[in-house]
């Protein structure tokens, strides 16, 4: 692994522009459960009962209970060496040359960006904040008027009446997360595709690469003539198109490639 990681490091360090696409695996060593594989969330829970607009319309209390449980779990987790290394790399390179696109809703890349920005006279962390393709556990959105806001407080799920409501129109608030069957935000996806097209190197860390359109971002880089590097303990559907595959965990590999 040492040689292939050194080769990947060379590609990344020499690249004019990089894009890093991350999935649940980058947060696994912070204690955030992944979705698929042993111990994955979708082994114990059925997505259609918890992560669809229909599920929320049927039983908003059940859906909020599940998200409240995930929020409480994630709140106890801290960015790991992979998040911190990627944030320091993004800070040092600047937003024009480096971009993190994540499918994760745990906010750990953003927490790492704040940590990196606090270090010295770095650009504001907003500039190097990740593009969150699937939303955030710690934001809510109104089911009627669409207003969004940050919301990190515990959710009272004791009854449907107690669930959080919009300050403007009093309709139910829902997690600001892209559920199965819903499209991604046009603006966020458009920016991610543009960055993937411009990137000389796309590094894919800790995703099973089965959820579209996120997984296809690596293909966008590849088709535009860029290089794809994959970091994952397992093979994925992206492995055949990867120019470099590094079998290892995010915490083992990312610091070797990006630091
Ligand atoms: P998955 O749970 O599908 O895949 C996690 C990937 O991380 C697998 O390929 C693992 O082999 C790998 N992995 C596990 N531990 C790792 C570690 N320590 N270091 C590096 N890699 C590791 O998660 P995602 O691909 O992110 O969507 O899932 C994509 C989307 O499906 C999620 O964003 C979520 C889910 O349904 C929404 O919630 C909208």
PDB file of N, CA and C in Angstrom, residues 50-144:
ATOM      1  N   UNK A  50     -38.242   5.059   6.396  1.00  0.00           N
ATOM      2  CA  UNK A  50     -37.610   6.141   7.162  1.00  0.00           C
ATOM      3  C   UNK A  50     -37.057   7.288   6.320  1.00  0.00           C
ATOM      4  N   UNK A  51     -36.705   7.040   5.099  1.00  0.00           N
ATOM      5  CA  UNK A  51     -35.996   8.070   4.329  1.00  0.00           C
ATOM      6  C   UNK A  51     -36.662   8.306   2.991  1.00  0.00           C
ATOM      7  N   UNK A  52     -37.981   8.466   3.016  1.00  0.00           N
ATOM      8  CA  UNK A  52     -38.716   8.829   1.792  1.00  0.00           C
ATOM      9  C   UNK A  52     -39.763   9.870   2.166  1.00  0.00           C
ATOM     10  N   UNK A  53     -40.191  10.684   1.190  1.00  0.00           N
ATOM     11  CA  UNK A  53     -41.259  11.645   1.475  1.00  0.00           C
ATOM     12  C   UNK A  53     -42.542  10.922   1.915  1.00  0.00           C
ATOM     13  N   UNK A  54     -42.810   9.746   1.323  1.00  0.00           N
ATOM     14  CA  UNK A  54     -44.012   8.988   1.692  1.00  0.00           C
ATOM     15  C   UNK A  54     -43.973   8.565   3.150  1.00  0.00           C
ATOM     16  N   UNK A  55     -42.791   8.143   3.614  1.00  0.00           N
ATOM     17  CA  UNK A  55     -42.651   7.717   5.014  1.00  0.00           C
ATOM     18  C   UNK A  55     -42.954   8.886   5.948  1.00  0.00           C
ATOM     19  N   UNK A  56     -42.476  10.079   5.588  1.00  0.00           N
ATOM     20  CA  UNK A  56     -42.706  11.246   6.445  1.00  0.00           C
ATOM     21  C   UNK A  56     -44.185  11.628   6.443  1.00  0.00           C
ATOM     22  N   UNK A  57     -44.824  11.534   5.273  1.00  0.00           N
ATOM     23  CA  UNK A  57     -46.258  11.873   5.206  1.00  0.00           C
ATOM     24  C   UNK A  57     -47.064  10.877   6.048  1.00  0.00           C
ATOM     25  N   UNK A  58     -46.642   9.604   6.029  1.00  0.00           N
ATOM     26  CA  UNK A  58     -47.367   8.558   6.777  1.00  0.00           C
ATOM     27  C   UNK A  58     -47.164   8.695   8.272  1.00  0.00           C
ATOM     28  N   UNK A  59     -45.917   8.875   8.678  1.00  0.00           N
ATOM     29  CA  UNK A  59     -45.619   8.829  10.118  1.00  0.00           C
ATOM     30  C   UNK A  59     -44.448   9.765  10.444  1.00  0.00           C
ATOM     31  N   UNK A  60     -44.707  11.076  10.500  1.00  0.00           N
ATOM     32  CA  UNK A  60     -43.599  12.016  10.726  1.00  0.00           C
ATOM     33  C   UNK A  60     -42.896  11.795  12.063  1.00  0.00           C
ATOM     34  N   UNK A  61     -43.642  11.283  13.040  1.00  0.00           N
ATOM     35  CA  UNK A  61     -43.038  11.074  14.362  1.00  0.00           C
ATOM     36  C   UNK A  61     -41.971   9.977  14.297  1.00  0.00           C
ATOM     37  N   UNK A  62     -42.284   8.885  13.598  1.00  0.00           N
ATOM     38  CA  UNK A  62     -41.325   7.779  13.452  1.00  0.00           C
ATOM     39  C   UNK A  62     -40.062   8.267  12.733  1.00  0.00           C
ATOM     40  N   UNK A  63     -40.268   9.038  11.662  1.00  0.00           N
ATOM     41  CA  UNK A  63     -39.120   9.517  10.888  1.00  0.00           C
ATOM     42  C   UNK A  63     -38.275  10.450  11.747  1.00  0.00           C
ATOM     43  N   UNK A  64     -38.947  11.373  12.467  1.00  0.00           N
ATOM     44  CA  UNK A  64     -38.183  12.284  13.323  1.00  0.00           C
ATOM     45  C   UNK A  64     -37.477  11.521  14.445  1.00  0.00           C
ATOM     46  N   UNK A  65     -38.092  10.463  14.990  1.00  0.00           N
ATOM     47  CA  UNK A  65     -37.437   9.674  16.045  1.00  0.00           C
ATOM     48  C   UNK A  65     -36.107   9.123  15.539  1.00  0.00           C
ATOM     49  N   UNK A  66     -36.155   8.629  14.297  1.00  0.00           N
ATOM     50  CA  UNK A  66     -34.940   8.032  13.726  1.00  0.00           C
ATOM     51  C   UNK A  66     -33.873   9.095  13.496  1.00  0.00           C
ATOM     52  N   UNK A  67     -34.278  10.242  12.950  1.00  0.00           N
ATOM     53  CA  UNK A  67     -33.294  11.308  12.709  1.00  0.00           C
ATOM     54  C   UNK A  67     -32.782  11.902  14.023  1.00  0.00           C
ATOM     55  N   UNK A  68     -33.658  11.973  15.027  1.00  0.00           N
ATOM     56  CA  UNK A  68     -33.211  12.494  16.324  1.00  0.00           C
ATOM     57  C   UNK A  68     -32.157  11.548  16.916  1.00  0.00           C
ATOM     58  N   UNK A  69     -32.397  10.244  16.747  1.00  0.00           N
ATOM     59  CA  UNK A  69     -31.424   9.248  17.222  1.00  0.00           C
ATOM     60  C   UNK A  69     -30.095   9.418  16.490  1.00  0.00           C
ATOM     61  N   UNK A  70     -30.136   9.612  15.177  1.00  0.00           N
ATOM     62  CA  UNK A  70     -28.894   9.794  14.410  1.00  0.00           C
ATOM     63  C   UNK A  70     -28.202  11.099  14.797  1.00  0.00           C
ATOM     64  N   UNK A  71     -28.992  12.164  14.994  1.00  0.00           N
ATOM     65  CA  UNK A  71     -28.390  13.441  15.392  1.00  0.00           C
ATOM     66  C   UNK A  71     -27.664  13.292  16.726  1.00  0.00           C
ATOM     67  N   UNK A  72     -28.308  12.586  17.665  1.00  0.00           N
ATOM     68  CA  UNK A  72     -27.666  12.434  18.980  1.00  0.00           C
ATOM     69  C   UNK A  72     -26.376  11.630  18.840  1.00  0.00           C
ATOM     70  N   UNK A  73     -26.400  10.589  18.024  1.00  0.00           N
ATOM     71  CA  UNK A  73     -25.200   9.775  17.809  1.00  0.00           C
ATOM     72  C   UNK A  73     -24.075  10.582  17.181  1.00  0.00           C
ATOM     73  N   UNK A  74     -24.422  11.339  16.154  1.00  0.00           N
ATOM     74  CA  UNK A  74     -23.396  12.085  15.411  1.00  0.00           C
ATOM     75  C   UNK A  74     -22.836  13.235  16.249  1.00  0.00           C
ATOM     76  N   UNK A  75     -23.694  13.817  17.107  1.00  0.00           N
ATOM     77  CA  UNK A  75     -23.229  14.936  17.930  1.00  0.00           C
ATOM     78  C   UNK A  75     -22.051  14.523  18.814  1.00  0.00           C
ATOM     79  N   UNK A  76     -21.981  13.248  19.149  1.00  0.00           N
ATOM     80  CA  UNK A  76     -20.882  12.762  20.000  1.00  0.00           C
ATOM     81  C   UNK A  76     -19.618  12.447  19.201  1.00  0.00           C
ATOM     82  N   UNK A  77     -19.699  12.542  17.879  1.00  0.00           N
ATOM     83  CA  UNK A  77     -18.552  12.171  17.044  1.00  0.00           C
ATOM     84  C   UNK A  77     -17.728  13.397  16.673  1.00  0.00           C
ATOM     85  N   UNK A  78     -16.455  13.183  16.520  1.00  0.00           N
ATOM     86  CA  UNK A  78     -15.539  14.278  16.167  1.00  0.00           C
ATOM     87  C   UNK A  78     -14.873  13.966  14.828  1.00  0.00           C
ATOM     88  N   UNK A  79     -14.466  15.022  14.092  1.00  0.00           N
ATOM     89  CA  UNK A  79     -13.731  14.766  12.844  1.00  0.00           C
ATOM     90  C   UNK A  79     -12.500  13.907  13.120  1.00  0.00           C
ATOM     91  N   UNK A  80     -12.205  12.991  12.225  1.00  0.00           N
ATOM     92  CA  UNK A  80     -11.015  12.146  12.401  1.00  0.00           C
ATOM     93  C   UNK A  80      -9.861  12.690  11.541  1.00  0.00           C
ATOM     94  N   UNK A  81      -8.771  11.928  11.529  1.00  0.00           N
ATOM     95  CA  UNK A  81      -7.567  12.415  10.820  1.00  0.00           C
ATOM     96  C   UNK A  81      -7.825  12.616   9.330  1.00  0.00           C
ATOM     97  N   UNK A  82      -8.775  11.846   8.768  1.00  0.00           N
ATOM     98  CA  UNK A  82      -9.069  12.025   7.333  1.00  0.00           C
ATOM     99  C   UNK A  82      -9.779  13.357   7.107  1.00  0.00           C
ATOM    100  N   UNK A  83     -10.822  13.647   7.904  1.00  0.00           N
ATOM    101  CA  UNK A  83     -11.508  14.941   7.757  1.00  0.00           C
ATOM    102  C   UNK A  83     -10.524  16.094   7.976  1.00  0.00           C
ATOM    103  N   UNK A  84      -9.694  15.972   9.012  1.00  0.00           N
ATOM    104  CA  UNK A  84      -8.808  17.088   9.376  1.00  0.00           C
ATOM    105  C   UNK A  84      -7.744  17.308   8.301  1.00  0.00           C
ATOM    106  N   UNK A  85      -7.225  16.211   7.754  1.00  0.00           N
ATOM    107  CA  UNK A  85      -6.210  16.349   6.709  1.00  0.00           C
ATOM    108  C   UNK A  85      -6.815  16.985   5.459  1.00  0.00           C
ATOM    109  N   UNK A  86      -8.019  16.529   5.094  1.00  0.00           N
ATOM    110  CA  UNK A  86      -8.666  17.098   3.900  1.00  0.00           C
ATOM    111  C   UNK A  86      -8.962  18.584   4.110  1.00  0.00           C
ATOM    112  N   UNK A  87      -9.371  18.952   5.317  1.00  0.00           N
ATOM    113  CA  UNK A  87      -9.682  20.362   5.595  1.00  0.00           C
ATOM    114  C   UNK A  87      -8.421  21.224   5.526  1.00  0.00           C
ATOM    115  N   UNK A  88      -7.323  20.706   6.059  1.00  0.00           N
ATOM    116  CA  UNK A  88      -6.063  21.472   6.018  1.00  0.00           C
ATOM    117  C   UNK A  88      -5.589  21.618   4.571  1.00  0.00           C
ATOM    118  N   UNK A  89      -5.751  20.566   3.788  1.00  0.00           N
ATOM    119  CA  UNK A  89      -5.367  20.611   2.370  1.00  0.00           C
ATOM    120  C   UNK A  89      -6.210  21.659   1.641  1.00  0.00           C
ATOM    121  N   UNK A  90      -7.521  21.653   1.903  1.00  0.00           N
ATOM    122  CA  UNK A  90      -8.419  22.619   1.240  1.00  0.00           C
ATOM    123  C   UNK A  90      -8.061  24.045   1.656  1.00  0.00           C
ATOM    124  N   UNK A  91      -7.762  24.224   2.932  1.00  0.00           N
ATOM    125  CA  UNK A  91      -7.380  25.555   3.412  1.00  0.00           C
ATOM    126  C   UNK A  91      -6.097  26.019   2.728  1.00  0.00           C
ATOM    127  N   UNK A  92      -5.099  25.153   2.662  1.00  0.00           N
ATOM    128  CA  UNK A  92      -3.801  25.563   2.131  1.00  0.00           C
ATOM    129  C   UNK A  92      -3.846  25.788   0.619  1.00  0.00           C
ATOM    130  N   UNK A  93      -4.623  24.979  -0.064  1.00  0.00           N
ATOM    131  CA  UNK A  93      -4.730  25.121  -1.526  1.00  0.00           C
ATOM    132  C   UNK A  93      -5.646  26.265  -1.937  1.00  0.00           C
ATOM    133  N   UNK A  94      -6.657  26.508  -1.099  1.00  0.00           N
ATOM    134  CA  UNK A  94      -7.648  27.528  -1.442  1.00  0.00           C
ATOM    135  C   UNK A  94      -8.778  26.928  -2.255  1.00  0.00           C
ATOM    136  N   UNK A  95      -9.941  27.593  -2.224  1.00  0.00           N
ATOM    137  CA  UNK A  95     -11.144  27.025  -2.827  1.00  0.00           C
ATOM    138  C   UNK A  95     -11.066  26.852  -4.348  1.00  0.00           C
ATOM    139  N   UNK A  96     -10.236  27.628  -5.025  1.00  0.00           N
ATOM    140  CA  UNK A  96     -10.185  27.489  -6.486  1.00  0.00           C
ATOM    141  C   UNK A  96      -9.480  26.195  -6.899  1.00  0.00           C
ATOM    142  N   UNK A  97      -8.643  25.677  -6.018  1.00  0.00           N
ATOM    143  CA  UNK A  97      -7.826  24.521  -6.420  1.00  0.00           C
ATOM    144  C   UNK A  97      -8.234  23.221  -5.752  1.00  0.00           C
ATOM    145  N   UNK A  98      -9.156  23.329  -4.799  1.00  0.00           N
ATOM    146  CA  UNK A  98      -9.536  22.101  -4.105  1.00  0.00           C
ATOM    147  C   UNK A  98     -10.991  22.173  -3.682  1.00  0.00           C
ATOM    148  N   UNK A  99     -11.683  21.060  -3.815  1.00  0.00           N
ATOM    149  CA  UNK A  99     -13.105  21.066  -3.476  1.00  0.00           C
ATOM    150  C   UNK A  99     -13.459  19.715  -2.854  1.00  0.00           C
ATOM    151  N   UNK A 100     -14.191  19.767  -1.760  1.00  0.00           N
ATOM    152  CA  UNK A 100     -14.674  18.527  -1.137  1.00  0.00           C
ATOM    153  C   UNK A 100     -16.170  18.430  -1.412  1.00  0.00           C
ATOM    154  N   UNK A 101     -16.577  17.305  -1.979  1.00  0.00           N
ATOM    155  CA  UNK A 101     -18.000  17.050  -2.216  1.00  0.00           C
ATOM    156  C   UNK A 101     -18.351  15.822  -1.384  1.00  0.00           C
ATOM    157  N   UNK A 102     -19.355  15.952  -0.542  1.00  0.00           N
ATOM    158  CA  UNK A 102     -19.680  14.813   0.318  1.00  0.00           C
ATOM    159  C   UNK A 102     -21.126  14.391   0.183  1.00  0.00           C
ATOM    160  N   UNK A 103     -21.332  13.069   0.339  1.00  0.00           N
ATOM    161  CA  UNK A 103     -22.698  12.546   0.419  1.00  0.00           C
ATOM    162  C   UNK A 103     -23.146  12.515   1.878  1.00  0.00           C
ATOM    163  N   UNK A 104     -22.228  12.817   2.782  1.00  0.00           N
ATOM    164  CA  UNK A 104     -22.538  12.663   4.207  1.00  0.00           C
ATOM    165  C   UNK A 104     -23.352  13.840   4.729  1.00  0.00           C
ATOM    166  N   UNK A 105     -24.189  13.532   5.705  1.00  0.00           N
ATOM    167  CA  UNK A 105     -25.048  14.560   6.286  1.00  0.00           C
ATOM    168  C   UNK A 105     -24.618  14.849   7.730  1.00  0.00           C
ATOM    169  N   UNK A 106     -23.420  14.350   8.112  1.00  0.00           N
ATOM    170  CA  UNK A 106     -23.002  14.422   9.517  1.00  0.00           C
ATOM    171  C   UNK A 106     -22.302  15.719   9.898  1.00  0.00           C
ATOM    172  N   UNK A 107     -21.961  16.551   8.933  1.00  0.00           N
ATOM    173  CA  UNK A 107     -21.338  17.849   9.241  1.00  0.00           C
ATOM    174  C   UNK A 107     -19.877  17.747   9.671  1.00  0.00           C
ATOM    175  N   UNK A 108     -19.253  16.569   9.575  1.00  0.00           N
ATOM    176  CA  UNK A 108     -17.885  16.440  10.097  1.00  0.00           C
ATOM    177  C   UNK A 108     -16.847  17.112   9.203  1.00  0.00           C
ATOM    178  N   UNK A 109     -17.091  17.171   7.881  1.00  0.00           N
ATOM    179  CA  UNK A 109     -16.162  17.939   7.029  1.00  0.00           C
ATOM    180  C   UNK A 109     -16.234  19.424   7.382  1.00  0.00           C
ATOM    181  N   UNK A 110     -17.447  19.924   7.610  1.00  0.00           N
ATOM    182  CA  UNK A 110     -17.596  21.347   7.952  1.00  0.00           C
ATOM    183  C   UNK A 110     -16.946  21.630   9.310  1.00  0.00           C
ATOM    184  N   UNK A 111     -17.095  20.695  10.254  1.00  0.00           N
ATOM    185  CA  UNK A 111     -16.459  20.876  11.573  1.00  0.00           C
ATOM    186  C   UNK A 111     -14.939  20.913  11.412  1.00  0.00           C
ATOM    187  N   UNK A 112     -14.416  20.047  10.542  1.00  0.00           N
ATOM    188  CA  UNK A 112     -12.967  20.027  10.309  1.00  0.00           C
ATOM    189  C   UNK A 112     -12.519  21.325   9.634  1.00  0.00           C
ATOM    190  N   UNK A 113     -13.350  21.862   8.728  1.00  0.00           N
ATOM    191  CA  UNK A 113     -13.003  23.127   8.053  1.00  0.00           C
ATOM    192  C   UNK A 113     -12.944  24.263   9.083  1.00  0.00           C
ATOM    193  N   UNK A 114     -13.876  24.265  10.034  1.00  0.00           N
ATOM    194  CA  UNK A 114     -13.840  25.303  11.080  1.00  0.00           C
ATOM    195  C   UNK A 114     -12.581  25.155  11.917  1.00  0.00           C
ATOM    196  N   UNK A 115     -12.225  23.929  12.223  1.00  0.00           N
ATOM    197  CA  UNK A 115     -11.027  23.650  13.012  1.00  0.00           C
ATOM    198  C   UNK A 115      -9.793  24.136  12.266  1.00  0.00           C
ATOM    199  N   UNK A 116      -9.726  23.841  10.971  1.00  0.00           N
ATOM    200  CA  UNK A 116      -8.555  24.242  10.173  1.00  0.00           C
ATOM    201  C   UNK A 116      -8.482  25.758  10.067  1.00  0.00           C
ATOM    202  N   UNK A 117      -9.621  26.418   9.961  1.00  0.00           N
ATOM    203  CA  UNK A 117      -9.627  27.878   9.804  1.00  0.00           C
ATOM    204  C   UNK A 117      -9.213  28.563  11.099  1.00  0.00           C
ATOM    205  N   UNK A 118      -9.431  27.871  12.224  1.00  0.00           N
ATOM    206  CA  UNK A 118      -9.092  28.474  13.515  1.00  0.00           C
ATOM    207  C   UNK A 118      -7.593  28.460  13.756  1.00  0.00           C
ATOM    208  N   UNK A 119      -6.875  27.650  12.975  1.00  0.00           N
ATOM    209  CA  UNK A 119      -5.447  27.453  13.199  1.00  0.00           C
ATOM    210  C   UNK A 119      -4.613  28.717  13.021  1.00  0.00           C
ATOM    211  N   UNK A 120      -4.875  29.445  11.953  1.00  0.00           N
ATOM    212  CA  UNK A 120      -4.045  30.613  11.662  1.00  0.00           C
ATOM    213  C   UNK A 120      -4.845  31.559  10.783  1.00  0.00           C
ATOM    214  N   UNK A 121      -4.165  32.422  10.076  1.00  0.00           N
ATOM    215  CA  UNK A 121      -4.866  33.405   9.249  1.00  0.00           C
ATOM    216  C   UNK A 121      -5.352  32.756   7.958  1.00  0.00           C
ATOM    217  N   UNK A 122      -6.188  31.767   8.105  1.00  0.00           N
ATOM    218  CA  UNK A 122      -6.691  31.025   6.951  1.00  0.00           C
ATOM    219  C   UNK A 122      -7.899  31.741   6.367  1.00  0.00           C
ATOM    220  N   UNK A 123      -8.277  31.402   5.116  1.00  0.00           N
ATOM    221  CA  UNK A 123      -9.509  31.984   4.584  1.00  0.00           C
ATOM    222  C   UNK A 123     -10.689  31.522   5.430  1.00  0.00           C
ATOM    223  N   UNK A 124     -11.797  32.269   5.441  1.00  0.00           N
ATOM    224  CA  UNK A 124     -12.935  31.846   6.247  1.00  0.00           C
ATOM    225  C   UNK A 124     -13.364  30.435   5.858  1.00  0.00           C
ATOM    226  N   UNK A 125     -13.800  29.668   6.851  1.00  0.00           N
ATOM    227  CA  UNK A 125     -14.059  28.255   6.569  1.00  0.00           C
ATOM    228  C   UNK A 125     -15.185  28.072   5.563  1.00  0.00           C
ATOM    229  N   UNK A 126     -16.060  29.096   5.421  1.00  0.00           N
ATOM    230  CA  UNK A 126     -17.145  28.979   4.430  1.00  0.00           C
ATOM    231  C   UNK A 126     -16.564  28.757   3.031  1.00  0.00           C
ATOM    232  N   UNK A 127     -15.395  29.386   2.785  1.00  0.00           N
ATOM    233  CA  UNK A 127     -14.797  29.306   1.453  1.00  0.00           C
ATOM    234  C   UNK A 127     -14.366  27.883   1.121  1.00  0.00           C
ATOM    235  N   UNK A 128     -13.966  27.138   2.131  1.00  0.00           N
ATOM    236  CA  UNK A 128     -13.498  25.777   1.868  1.00  0.00           C
ATOM    237  C   UNK A 128     -14.493  24.740   2.386  1.00  0.00           C
ATOM    238  N   UNK A 129     -15.705  25.197   2.722  1.00  0.00           N
ATOM    239  CA  UNK A 129     -16.724  24.269   3.228  1.00  0.00           C
ATOM    240  C   UNK A 129     -17.079  23.269   2.137  1.00  0.00           C
ATOM    241  N   UNK A 130     -17.427  22.054   2.526  1.00  0.00           N
ATOM    242  CA  UNK A 130     -17.750  21.039   1.518  1.00  0.00           C
ATOM    243  C   UNK A 130     -19.094  21.305   0.863  1.00  0.00           C
ATOM    244  N   UNK A 131     -19.247  20.785  -0.352  1.00  0.00           N
ATOM    245  CA  UNK A 131     -20.575  20.751  -0.972  1.00  0.00           C
ATOM    246  C   UNK A 131     -21.282  19.519  -0.409  1.00  0.00           C
ATOM    247  N   UNK A 132     -22.384  19.749   0.269  1.00  0.00           N
ATOM    248  CA  UNK A 132     -23.116  18.621   0.897  1.00  0.00           C
ATOM    249  C   UNK A 132     -24.252  18.199  -0.029  1.00  0.00           C
ATOM    250  N   UNK A 133     -23.996  17.142  -0.806  1.00  0.00           N
ATOM    251  CA  UNK A 133     -24.961  16.740  -1.839  1.00  0.00           C
ATOM    252  C   UNK A 133     -26.283  16.271  -1.263  1.00  0.00           C
ATOM    253  N   UNK A 134     -26.240  15.622  -0.102  1.00  0.00           N
ATOM    254  CA  UNK A 134     -27.458  15.007   0.438  1.00  0.00           C
ATOM    255  C   UNK A 134     -28.045  15.775   1.618  1.00  0.00           C
ATOM    256  N   UNK A 135     -27.568  17.020   1.837  1.00  0.00           N
ATOM    257  CA  UNK A 135     -28.148  17.841   2.902  1.00  0.00           C
ATOM    258  C   UNK A 135     -27.401  17.693   4.213  1.00  0.00           C
ATOM    259  N   UNK A 136     -28.106  18.026   5.298  1.00  0.00           N
ATOM    260  CA  UNK A 136     -27.460  18.034   6.605  1.00  0.00           C
ATOM    261  C   UNK A 136     -28.425  17.564   7.683  1.00  0.00           C
ATOM    262  N   UNK A 137     -27.894  16.755   8.595  1.00  0.00           N
ATOM    263  CA  UNK A 137     -28.698  16.308   9.744  1.00  0.00           C
ATOM    264  C   UNK A 137     -29.090  17.479  10.630  1.00  0.00           C
ATOM    265  N   UNK A 138     -28.307  18.550  10.576  1.00  0.00           N
ATOM    266  CA  UNK A 138     -28.497  19.648  11.516  1.00  0.00           C
ATOM    267  C   UNK A 138     -29.133  20.881  10.868  1.00  0.00           C
ATOM    268  N   UNK A 139     -29.890  20.628   9.793  1.00  0.00           N
ATOM    269  CA  UNK A 139     -30.718  21.669   9.177  1.00  0.00           C
ATOM    270  C   UNK A 139     -32.118  21.116   9.006  1.00  0.00           C
ATOM    271  N   UNK A 140     -33.112  22.003   9.062  1.00  0.00           N
ATOM    272  CA  UNK A 140     -34.501  21.591   8.842  1.00  0.00           C
ATOM    273  C   UNK A 140     -35.071  22.402   7.690  1.00  0.00           C
ATOM    274  N   UNK A 141     -36.140  21.870   7.101  1.00  0.00           N
ATOM    275  CA  UNK A 141     -36.783  22.532   5.958  1.00  0.00           C
ATOM    276  C   UNK A 141     -38.281  22.417   6.152  1.00  0.00           C
ATOM    277  N   UNK A 142     -39.013  23.503   5.807  1.00  0.00           N
ATOM    278  CA  UNK A 142     -40.463  23.492   5.961  1.00  0.00           C
ATOM    279  C   UNK A 142     -41.100  22.650   4.852  1.00  0.00           C
ATOM    280  N   UNK A 143     -42.055  21.793   5.238  1.00  0.00           N
ATOM    281  CA  UNK A 143     -42.707  20.932   4.244  1.00  0.00           C
ATOM    282  C   UNK A 143     -43.652  21.729   3.340  1.00  0.00           C
ATOM    283  N   UNK A 144     -44.011  22.959   3.746  1.00  0.00           N
ATOM    284  CA  UNK A 144     -44.918  23.767   2.922  1.00  0.00           C
ATOM    285  C   UNK A 144     -44.168  24.856   2.169  1.00  0.00           C
TER     286      UNK A 144
END
